[in-house]
Coordinates of C-alpha atoms in Angstrom, one line a residue:
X1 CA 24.7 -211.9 1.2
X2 CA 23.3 -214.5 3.0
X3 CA 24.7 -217.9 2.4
X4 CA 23.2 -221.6 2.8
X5 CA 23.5 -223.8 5.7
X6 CA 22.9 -227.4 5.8
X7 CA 22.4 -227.1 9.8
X8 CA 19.1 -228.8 9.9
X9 CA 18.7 -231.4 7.6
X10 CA 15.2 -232.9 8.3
X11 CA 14.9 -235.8 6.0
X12 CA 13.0 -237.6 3.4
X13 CA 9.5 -239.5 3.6
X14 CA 9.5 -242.7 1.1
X15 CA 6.9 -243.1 -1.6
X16 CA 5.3 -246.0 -2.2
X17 CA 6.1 -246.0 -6.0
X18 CA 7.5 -243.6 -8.7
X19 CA 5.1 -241.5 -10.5
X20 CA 4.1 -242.7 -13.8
X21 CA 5.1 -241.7 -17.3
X22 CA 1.4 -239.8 -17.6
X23 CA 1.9 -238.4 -14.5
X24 CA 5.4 -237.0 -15.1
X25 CA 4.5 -236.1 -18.4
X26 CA 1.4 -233.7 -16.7
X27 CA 3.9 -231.9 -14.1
X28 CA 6.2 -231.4 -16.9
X29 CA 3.5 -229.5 -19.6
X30 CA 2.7 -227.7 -16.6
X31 CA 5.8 -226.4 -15.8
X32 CA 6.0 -224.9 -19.2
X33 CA 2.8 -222.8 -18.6
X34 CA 4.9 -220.7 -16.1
X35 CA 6.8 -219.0 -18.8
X36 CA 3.9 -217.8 -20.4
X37 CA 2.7 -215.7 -17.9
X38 CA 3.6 -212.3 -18.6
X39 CA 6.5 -211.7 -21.5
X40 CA 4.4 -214.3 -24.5
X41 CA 2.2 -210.8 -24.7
X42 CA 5.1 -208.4 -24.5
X43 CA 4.5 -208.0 -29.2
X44 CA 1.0 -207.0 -28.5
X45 CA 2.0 -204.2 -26.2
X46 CA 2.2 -201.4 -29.1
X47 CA -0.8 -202.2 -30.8
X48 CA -3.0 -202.9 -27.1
X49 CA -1.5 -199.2 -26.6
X50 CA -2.9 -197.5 -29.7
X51 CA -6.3 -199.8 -28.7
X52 CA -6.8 -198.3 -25.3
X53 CA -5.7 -195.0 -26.2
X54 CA -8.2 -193.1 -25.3
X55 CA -7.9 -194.2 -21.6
X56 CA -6.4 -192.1 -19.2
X57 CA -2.8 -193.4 -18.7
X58 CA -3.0 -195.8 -21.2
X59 CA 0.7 -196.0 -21.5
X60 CA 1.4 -196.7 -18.1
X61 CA -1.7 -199.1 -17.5
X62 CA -0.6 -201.2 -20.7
X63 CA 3.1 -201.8 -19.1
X64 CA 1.3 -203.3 -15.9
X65 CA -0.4 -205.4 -17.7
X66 CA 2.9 -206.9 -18.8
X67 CA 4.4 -206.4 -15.7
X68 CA 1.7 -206.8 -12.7
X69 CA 1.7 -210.9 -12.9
X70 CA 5.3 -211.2 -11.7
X71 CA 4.4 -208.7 -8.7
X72 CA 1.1 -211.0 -8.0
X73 CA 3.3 -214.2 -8.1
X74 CA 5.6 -212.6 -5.7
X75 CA 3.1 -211.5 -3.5
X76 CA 1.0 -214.7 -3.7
X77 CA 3.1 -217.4 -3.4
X78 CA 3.6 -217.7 0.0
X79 CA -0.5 -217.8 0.6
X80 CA -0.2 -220.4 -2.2
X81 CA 2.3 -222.4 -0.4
X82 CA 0.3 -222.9 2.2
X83 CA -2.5 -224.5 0.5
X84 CA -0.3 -227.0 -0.9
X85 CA 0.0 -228.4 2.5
X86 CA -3.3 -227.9 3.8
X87 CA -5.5 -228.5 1.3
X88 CA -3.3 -230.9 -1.4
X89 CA -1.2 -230.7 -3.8
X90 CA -3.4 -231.7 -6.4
X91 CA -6.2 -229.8 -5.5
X92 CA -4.2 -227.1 -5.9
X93 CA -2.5 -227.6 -8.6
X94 CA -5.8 -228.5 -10.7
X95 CA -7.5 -225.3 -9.8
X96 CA -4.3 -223.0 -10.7
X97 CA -4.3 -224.9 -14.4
X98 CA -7.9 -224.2 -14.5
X99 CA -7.7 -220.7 -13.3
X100 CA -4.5 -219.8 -15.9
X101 CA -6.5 -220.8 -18.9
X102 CA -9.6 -218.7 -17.9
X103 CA -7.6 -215.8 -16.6
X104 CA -4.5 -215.7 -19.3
X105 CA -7.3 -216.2 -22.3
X106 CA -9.7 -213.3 -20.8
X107 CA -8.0 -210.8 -23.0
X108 CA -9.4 -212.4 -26.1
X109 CA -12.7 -211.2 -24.5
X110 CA -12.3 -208.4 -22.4
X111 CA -12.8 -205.3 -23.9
X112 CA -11.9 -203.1 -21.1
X113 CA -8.4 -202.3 -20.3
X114 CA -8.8 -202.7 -16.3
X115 CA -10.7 -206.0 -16.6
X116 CA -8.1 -207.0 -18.8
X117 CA -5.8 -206.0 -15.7
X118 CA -8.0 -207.8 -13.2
X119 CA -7.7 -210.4 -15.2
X120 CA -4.0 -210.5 -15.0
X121 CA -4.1 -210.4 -11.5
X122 CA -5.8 -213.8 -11.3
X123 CA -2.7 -215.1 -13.8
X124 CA -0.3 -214.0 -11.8
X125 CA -2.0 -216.2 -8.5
X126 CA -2.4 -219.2 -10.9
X127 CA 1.1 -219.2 -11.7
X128 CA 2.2 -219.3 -8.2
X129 CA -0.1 -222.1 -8.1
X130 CA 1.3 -224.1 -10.5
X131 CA 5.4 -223.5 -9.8
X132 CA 4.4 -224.0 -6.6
X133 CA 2.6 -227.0 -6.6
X134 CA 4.6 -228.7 -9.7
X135 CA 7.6 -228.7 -7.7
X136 CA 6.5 -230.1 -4.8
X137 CA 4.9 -232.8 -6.4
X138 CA 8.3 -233.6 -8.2
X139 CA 10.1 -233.4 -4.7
X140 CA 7.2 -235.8 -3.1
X141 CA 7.5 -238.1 -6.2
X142 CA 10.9 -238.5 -6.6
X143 CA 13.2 -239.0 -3.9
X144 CA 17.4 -238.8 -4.1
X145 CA 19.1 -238.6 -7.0
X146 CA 15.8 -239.1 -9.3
X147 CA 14.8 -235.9 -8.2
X148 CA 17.9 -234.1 -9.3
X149 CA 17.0 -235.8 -12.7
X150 CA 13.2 -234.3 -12.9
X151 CA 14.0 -230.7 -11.3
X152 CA 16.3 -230.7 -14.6
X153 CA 13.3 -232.1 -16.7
X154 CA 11.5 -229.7 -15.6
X155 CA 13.6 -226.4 -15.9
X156 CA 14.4 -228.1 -19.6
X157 CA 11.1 -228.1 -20.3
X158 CA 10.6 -224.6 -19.2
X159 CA 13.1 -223.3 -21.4
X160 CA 11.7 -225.4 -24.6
X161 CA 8.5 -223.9 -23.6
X162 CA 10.0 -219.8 -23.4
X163 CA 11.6 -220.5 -27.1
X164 CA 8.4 -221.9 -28.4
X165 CA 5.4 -219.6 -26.7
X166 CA 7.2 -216.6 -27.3
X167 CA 8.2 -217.0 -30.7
X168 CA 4.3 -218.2 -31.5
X169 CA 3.2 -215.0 -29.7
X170 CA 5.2 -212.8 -31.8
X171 CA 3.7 -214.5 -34.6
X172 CA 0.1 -214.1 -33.4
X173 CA 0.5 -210.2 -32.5
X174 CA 1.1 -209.8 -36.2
X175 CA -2.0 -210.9 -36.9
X176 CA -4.4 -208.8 -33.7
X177 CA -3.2 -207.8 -30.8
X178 CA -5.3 -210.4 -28.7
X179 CA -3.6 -213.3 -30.3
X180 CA -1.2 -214.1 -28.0
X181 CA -4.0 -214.2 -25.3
X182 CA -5.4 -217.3 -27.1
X183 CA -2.3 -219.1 -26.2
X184 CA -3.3 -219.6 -22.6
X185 CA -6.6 -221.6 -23.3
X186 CA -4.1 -224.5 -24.1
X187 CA -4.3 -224.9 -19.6
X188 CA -8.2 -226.0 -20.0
X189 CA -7.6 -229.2 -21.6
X190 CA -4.5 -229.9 -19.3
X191 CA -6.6 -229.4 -16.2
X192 CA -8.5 -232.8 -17.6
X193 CA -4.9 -233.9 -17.3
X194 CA -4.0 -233.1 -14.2
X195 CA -7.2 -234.5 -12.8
X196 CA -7.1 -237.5 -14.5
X197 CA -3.4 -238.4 -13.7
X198 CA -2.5 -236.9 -10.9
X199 CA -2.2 -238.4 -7.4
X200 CA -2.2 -236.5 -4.0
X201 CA 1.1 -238.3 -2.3
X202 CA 1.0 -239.8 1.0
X203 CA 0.7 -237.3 3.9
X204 CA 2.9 -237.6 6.6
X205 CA 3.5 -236.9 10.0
X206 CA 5.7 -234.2 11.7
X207 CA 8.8 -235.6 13.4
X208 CA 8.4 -236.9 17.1
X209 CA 9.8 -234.5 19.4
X210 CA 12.0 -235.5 23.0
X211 CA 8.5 -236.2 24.8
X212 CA 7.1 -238.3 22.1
X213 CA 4.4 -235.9 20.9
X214 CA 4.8 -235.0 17.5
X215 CA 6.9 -232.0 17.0
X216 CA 5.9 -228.6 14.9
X217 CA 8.1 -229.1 11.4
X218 CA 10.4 -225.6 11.0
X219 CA 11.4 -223.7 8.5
X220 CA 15.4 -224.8 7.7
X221 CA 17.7 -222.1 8.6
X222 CA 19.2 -222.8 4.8
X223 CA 16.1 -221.8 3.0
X224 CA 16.9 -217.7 4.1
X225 CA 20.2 -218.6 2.7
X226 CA 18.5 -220.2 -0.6
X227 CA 16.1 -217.5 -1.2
X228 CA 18.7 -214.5 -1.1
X229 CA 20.7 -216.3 -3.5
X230 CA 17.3 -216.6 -5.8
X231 CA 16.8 -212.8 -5.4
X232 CA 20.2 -211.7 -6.4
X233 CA 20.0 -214.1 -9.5
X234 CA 17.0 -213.1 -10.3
X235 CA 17.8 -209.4 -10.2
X236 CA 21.1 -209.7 -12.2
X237 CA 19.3 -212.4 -15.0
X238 CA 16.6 -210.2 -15.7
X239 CA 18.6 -207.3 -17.0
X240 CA 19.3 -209.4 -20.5
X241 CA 15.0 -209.2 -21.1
X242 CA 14.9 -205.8 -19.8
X243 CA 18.0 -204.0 -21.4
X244 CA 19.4 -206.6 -24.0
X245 CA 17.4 -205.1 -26.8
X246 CA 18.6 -201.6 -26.4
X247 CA 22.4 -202.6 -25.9
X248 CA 22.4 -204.5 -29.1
X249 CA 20.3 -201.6 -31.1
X250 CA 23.3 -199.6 -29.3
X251 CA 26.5 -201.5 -30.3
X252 CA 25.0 -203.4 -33.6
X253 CA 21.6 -202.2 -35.0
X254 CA 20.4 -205.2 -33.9
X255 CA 16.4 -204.5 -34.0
X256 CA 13.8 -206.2 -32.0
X257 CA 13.6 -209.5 -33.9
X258 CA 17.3 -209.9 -34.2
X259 CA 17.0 -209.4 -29.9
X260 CA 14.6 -211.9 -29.6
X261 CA 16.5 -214.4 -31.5
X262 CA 19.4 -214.0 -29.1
X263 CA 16.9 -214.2 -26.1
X264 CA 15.9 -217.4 -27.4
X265 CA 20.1 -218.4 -28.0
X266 CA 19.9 -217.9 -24.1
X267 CA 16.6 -220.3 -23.6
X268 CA 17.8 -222.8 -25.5
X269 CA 21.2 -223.2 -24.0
X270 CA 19.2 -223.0 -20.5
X271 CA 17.3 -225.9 -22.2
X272 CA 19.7 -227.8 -23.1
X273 CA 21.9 -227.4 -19.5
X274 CA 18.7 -228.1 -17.4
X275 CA 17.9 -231.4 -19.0
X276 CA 21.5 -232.9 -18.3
X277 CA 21.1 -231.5 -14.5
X278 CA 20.9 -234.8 -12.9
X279 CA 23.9 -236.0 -14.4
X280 CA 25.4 -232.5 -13.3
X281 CA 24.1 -233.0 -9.8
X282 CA 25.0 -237.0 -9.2
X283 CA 29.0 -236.0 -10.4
X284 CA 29.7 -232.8 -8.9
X285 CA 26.7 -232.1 -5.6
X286 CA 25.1 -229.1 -4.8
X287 CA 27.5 -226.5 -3.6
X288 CA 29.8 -227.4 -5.8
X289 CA 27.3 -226.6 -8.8
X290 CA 25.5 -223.6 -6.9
X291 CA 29.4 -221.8 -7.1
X292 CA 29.8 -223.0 -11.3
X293 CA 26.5 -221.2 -11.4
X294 CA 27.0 -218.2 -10.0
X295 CA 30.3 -218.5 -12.1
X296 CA 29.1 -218.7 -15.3
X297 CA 26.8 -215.9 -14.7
X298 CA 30.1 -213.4 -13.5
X299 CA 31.5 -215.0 -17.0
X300 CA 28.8 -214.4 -19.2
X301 CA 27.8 -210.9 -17.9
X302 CA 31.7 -209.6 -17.8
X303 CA 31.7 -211.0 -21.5
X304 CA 28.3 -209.3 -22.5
X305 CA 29.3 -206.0 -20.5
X306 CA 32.7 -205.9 -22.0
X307 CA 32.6 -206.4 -25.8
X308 CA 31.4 -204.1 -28.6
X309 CA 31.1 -207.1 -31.4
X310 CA 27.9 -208.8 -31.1
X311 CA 29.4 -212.5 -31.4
X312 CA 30.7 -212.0 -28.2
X313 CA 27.7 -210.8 -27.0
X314 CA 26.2 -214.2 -28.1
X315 CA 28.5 -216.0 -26.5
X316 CA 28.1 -214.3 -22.7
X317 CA 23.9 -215.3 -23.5
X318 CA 25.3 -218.6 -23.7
X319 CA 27.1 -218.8 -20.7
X320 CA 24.2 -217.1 -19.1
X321 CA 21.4 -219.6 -20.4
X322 CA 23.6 -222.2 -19.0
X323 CA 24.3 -220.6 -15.4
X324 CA 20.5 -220.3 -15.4
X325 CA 19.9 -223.8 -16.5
X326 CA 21.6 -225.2 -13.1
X327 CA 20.2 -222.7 -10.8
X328 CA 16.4 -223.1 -9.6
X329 CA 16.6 -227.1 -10.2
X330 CA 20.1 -227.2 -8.0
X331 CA 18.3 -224.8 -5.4
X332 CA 15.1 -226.4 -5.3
X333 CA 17.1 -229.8 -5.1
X334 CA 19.4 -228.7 -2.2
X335 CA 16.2 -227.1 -0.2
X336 CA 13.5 -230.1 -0.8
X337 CA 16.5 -232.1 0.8
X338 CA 16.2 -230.3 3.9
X339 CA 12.5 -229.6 4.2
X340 CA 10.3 -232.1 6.1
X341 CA 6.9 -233.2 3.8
X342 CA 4.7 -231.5 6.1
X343 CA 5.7 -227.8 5.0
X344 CA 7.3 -228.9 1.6
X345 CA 4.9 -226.5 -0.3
X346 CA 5.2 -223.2 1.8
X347 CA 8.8 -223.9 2.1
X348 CA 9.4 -224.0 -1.5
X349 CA 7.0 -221.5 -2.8
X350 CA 9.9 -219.1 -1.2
X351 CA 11.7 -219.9 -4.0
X352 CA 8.8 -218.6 -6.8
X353 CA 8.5 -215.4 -4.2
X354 CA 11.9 -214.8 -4.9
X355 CA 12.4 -215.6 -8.6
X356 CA 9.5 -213.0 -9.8
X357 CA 10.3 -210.5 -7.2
X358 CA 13.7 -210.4 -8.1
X359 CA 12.6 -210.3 -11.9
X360 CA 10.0 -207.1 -10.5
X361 CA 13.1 -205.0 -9.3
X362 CA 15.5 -205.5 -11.5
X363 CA 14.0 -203.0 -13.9
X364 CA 14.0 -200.5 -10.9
X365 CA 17.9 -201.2 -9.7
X366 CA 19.2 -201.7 -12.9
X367 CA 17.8 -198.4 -14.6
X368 CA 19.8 -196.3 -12.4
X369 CA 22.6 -197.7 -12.9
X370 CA 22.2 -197.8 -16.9
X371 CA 21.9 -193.7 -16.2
X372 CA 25.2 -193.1 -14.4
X373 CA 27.3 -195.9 -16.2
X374 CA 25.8 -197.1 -19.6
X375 CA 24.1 -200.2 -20.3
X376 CA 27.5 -202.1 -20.8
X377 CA 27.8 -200.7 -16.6
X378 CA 24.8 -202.7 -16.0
X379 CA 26.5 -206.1 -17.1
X380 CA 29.4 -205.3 -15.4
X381 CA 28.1 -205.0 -12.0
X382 CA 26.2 -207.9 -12.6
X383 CA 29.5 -209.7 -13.5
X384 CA 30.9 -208.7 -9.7
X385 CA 27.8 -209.5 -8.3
X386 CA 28.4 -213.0 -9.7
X387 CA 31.8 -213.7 -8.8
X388 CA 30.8 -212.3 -5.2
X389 CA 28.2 -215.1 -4.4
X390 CA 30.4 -217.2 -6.0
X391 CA 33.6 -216.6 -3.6
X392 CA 31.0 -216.3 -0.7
X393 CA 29.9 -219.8 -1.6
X394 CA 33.1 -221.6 -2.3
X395 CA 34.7 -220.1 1.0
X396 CA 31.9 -220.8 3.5
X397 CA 31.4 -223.7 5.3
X398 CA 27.9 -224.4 3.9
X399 CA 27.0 -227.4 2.2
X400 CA 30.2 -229.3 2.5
X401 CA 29.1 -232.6 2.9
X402 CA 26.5 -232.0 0.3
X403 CA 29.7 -231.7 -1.8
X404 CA 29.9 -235.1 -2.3
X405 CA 26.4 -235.3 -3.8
X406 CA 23.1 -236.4 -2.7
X407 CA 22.3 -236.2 1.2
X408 CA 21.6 -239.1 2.8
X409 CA 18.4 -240.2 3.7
X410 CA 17.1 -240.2 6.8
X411 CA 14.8 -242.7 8.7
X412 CA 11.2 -242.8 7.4
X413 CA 8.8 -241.4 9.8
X414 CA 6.6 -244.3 12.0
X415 CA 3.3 -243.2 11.1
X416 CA 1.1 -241.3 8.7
X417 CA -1.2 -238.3 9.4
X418 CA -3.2 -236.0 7.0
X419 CA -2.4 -233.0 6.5
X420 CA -2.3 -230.1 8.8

């Protein structure tokens, strides 16, 4: 495991003012799109099956249309990233809202199982638009310890947004399978948001290098660091979607409803961490909070992977949901500190690369393992993962004066350029 280094802290660029209730309001609706894009249509799966089933492979080709957005948000990020520095933020950002609605809301349409698949395809590039591009905006808007504040906001928000689109697409799927599909079209009246409130921050020069000229902005060496730790998260937290509902048929009878109310236990309590985040942050820093993460998780998966009685199973989703809570908002805080303006948005869309990838494979590492030591083995190893990173973390030399809290800021850059 590769762990963070705080080697080449590159500084902060002021704003002019802090982004207005409207605006924050915008980034935060659109944060909650993101957890629509692939699991609000997982209830409509059987039925879509039985539709299409005269297609060759239907089986097979109606799992990837769960599955295929978090591969296309893994894949497109990066490209993403960089139009959020060339072209805008906003621009960016505007067209991804727009293109979510049209693309996620096809399959109330589409009567054709591969369009409905090309479709998806399209989803999966507008949410790596709108992580992307939403968290940037957040880390432009909102320097220091106000931006430990919002990255919470936001990952609250998310949460809130999981407990509430999933449960309303289980309760559409009842009705016809393209229900759930409708739920998308809510992004077309939020693009009239975006372009109505929000602002394209200042652009900024590189740093000045020895000779004057303005220097090339790199890549910190700590974002390598902060993107394995994402991956091996990502990997171990998807395992509860992706297994939970078969461990708890195993050990409980618990059927699929009764699964996807402890799914949502697990939200909310992610809900509930993220939104107290900045306080989190301002008391304790960064790598102090990245090692109660990872400790948590190692808590809550031991518990989970250890215990036949479903209570306790309830109480390791807990622990989980609040592990989660703290992670992307302490990582994205602890990497925006380090990343220069200029390359702000390829930088962090690492961090969406890594989050859906990690989510893509964990189905493919974990299964394995559920065949040689159950699925209670699967928790378990995700439990030593934990307190791995964890140890790694606490005994490296990385981050230690971000243990304090907030990084200081550096000085503001002399003059202003547009973007490269």
């Amino acid at each position: 495991m590769v762990t963070p280094n705080n080697d080449e802290f590159q500084g902060e660029q002021p704003i002019p003012r802090p982004a207005s209730r409207p605006v924050l309001a915008t980034l935060l609706v659109a944060s909650m799109l993101t957890t629509m894009a692939g699991a609000i249509i997982a209830p409509s799966l059987p039925a879509m099956e039985k539709h299409f089933s005269s297609v060759d492979n239907a089986a097979f080709l109606v799992r990837m249309v769960l599955t295929i957005p978090a591969l296309m948000i893994a894949v497109g990020a990066p490209f993403v990233g960089t139009l959020v520095d060339r072209v805008g933020r906003k621009p960016v950002l505007a067209c991804s809202v727009g293109l979510f609605g049209i693309a996620g809301g096809s399959g109330l349409l589409l009567d054709d199982l591969y369009a409905i698949l090309a479709g998806r395809l399209l989803l999966g590039v507008a949410v790596a638009g709108i992580m992307t591009a939403t968290t940037t905006l957040v880390t432009d808007y909102y320097p220091g310890e106000s931006r430990s504040r919002i990255l919470g906001l936001q990952a609250g928000f998310m949460g809130f947004g999981g407990v509430a689109f999933l449960s309303l697409g289980g309760v559409l799927a009842d009705l016809d399978w393209r229900g759930p599909f409708a739920i998308y079209l809510v992004a077309l009246p939020l693009t009239v948001l975006v372009l109505r409130y929000i602002t394209e921050p200042p652009a900024v020069a590189a740093p000045a290098g020895a000779d004057g000229r303005p220097a090339g902005a790199r890549m910190p060496s700590l974002a390598f660091g902060i993107y394995a730790l994402v991956l091996a998260s990502q990997v171990m937290f998807y395992t509860i979607p992706s297994q939970l509902p078969f461990y708890l048929e195993d050990i409980g009878g618990i059927g699929a409803s009764g699964a996807g109310l402890a799914i949502a236990l697990m939200s909310l309590a992610n809900a509930l961490v993220g939104l107290n985040f900045g306080r989190i942050n301002k008391r304790f820093g960064v790598r102090p909070v990245a090692v109660a993460t990872f400790t948590l998780l190692a808590l809550g998966f031991a518990t989970i992977g250890a215990s036949s009685h479903v209570a306790l199973v309830l109480a390791g989703l807990v622990l989980v949901g609040a592990g989660i809570g703290m992670l992307i908002p302490n990582l994205n805080t602890w990497l925006a500190s380090r990343t220069p303006a200029a390359i702000r948005g390829r930088v962090l869309s690492g961090v969406t690369s890594c989050l859906f990838l990690g989510q893509f494979l964990s189905p493919v590492l974990s299964q394995p393992v559920s065949g040689s030591l159950g699925i209670d083995g699967i928790y378990l190893a995700a439990a030593g993962i934990g307190i791995a990173v964890a140890v790694v973390l606490l005994l490296s030399r990385a981050g230690r004066q971000d243990s304090a809290g907030a990084a200081p800021q550096a000085p503001a850059p002399q003059a202003a350029a547009g973007r490269r």
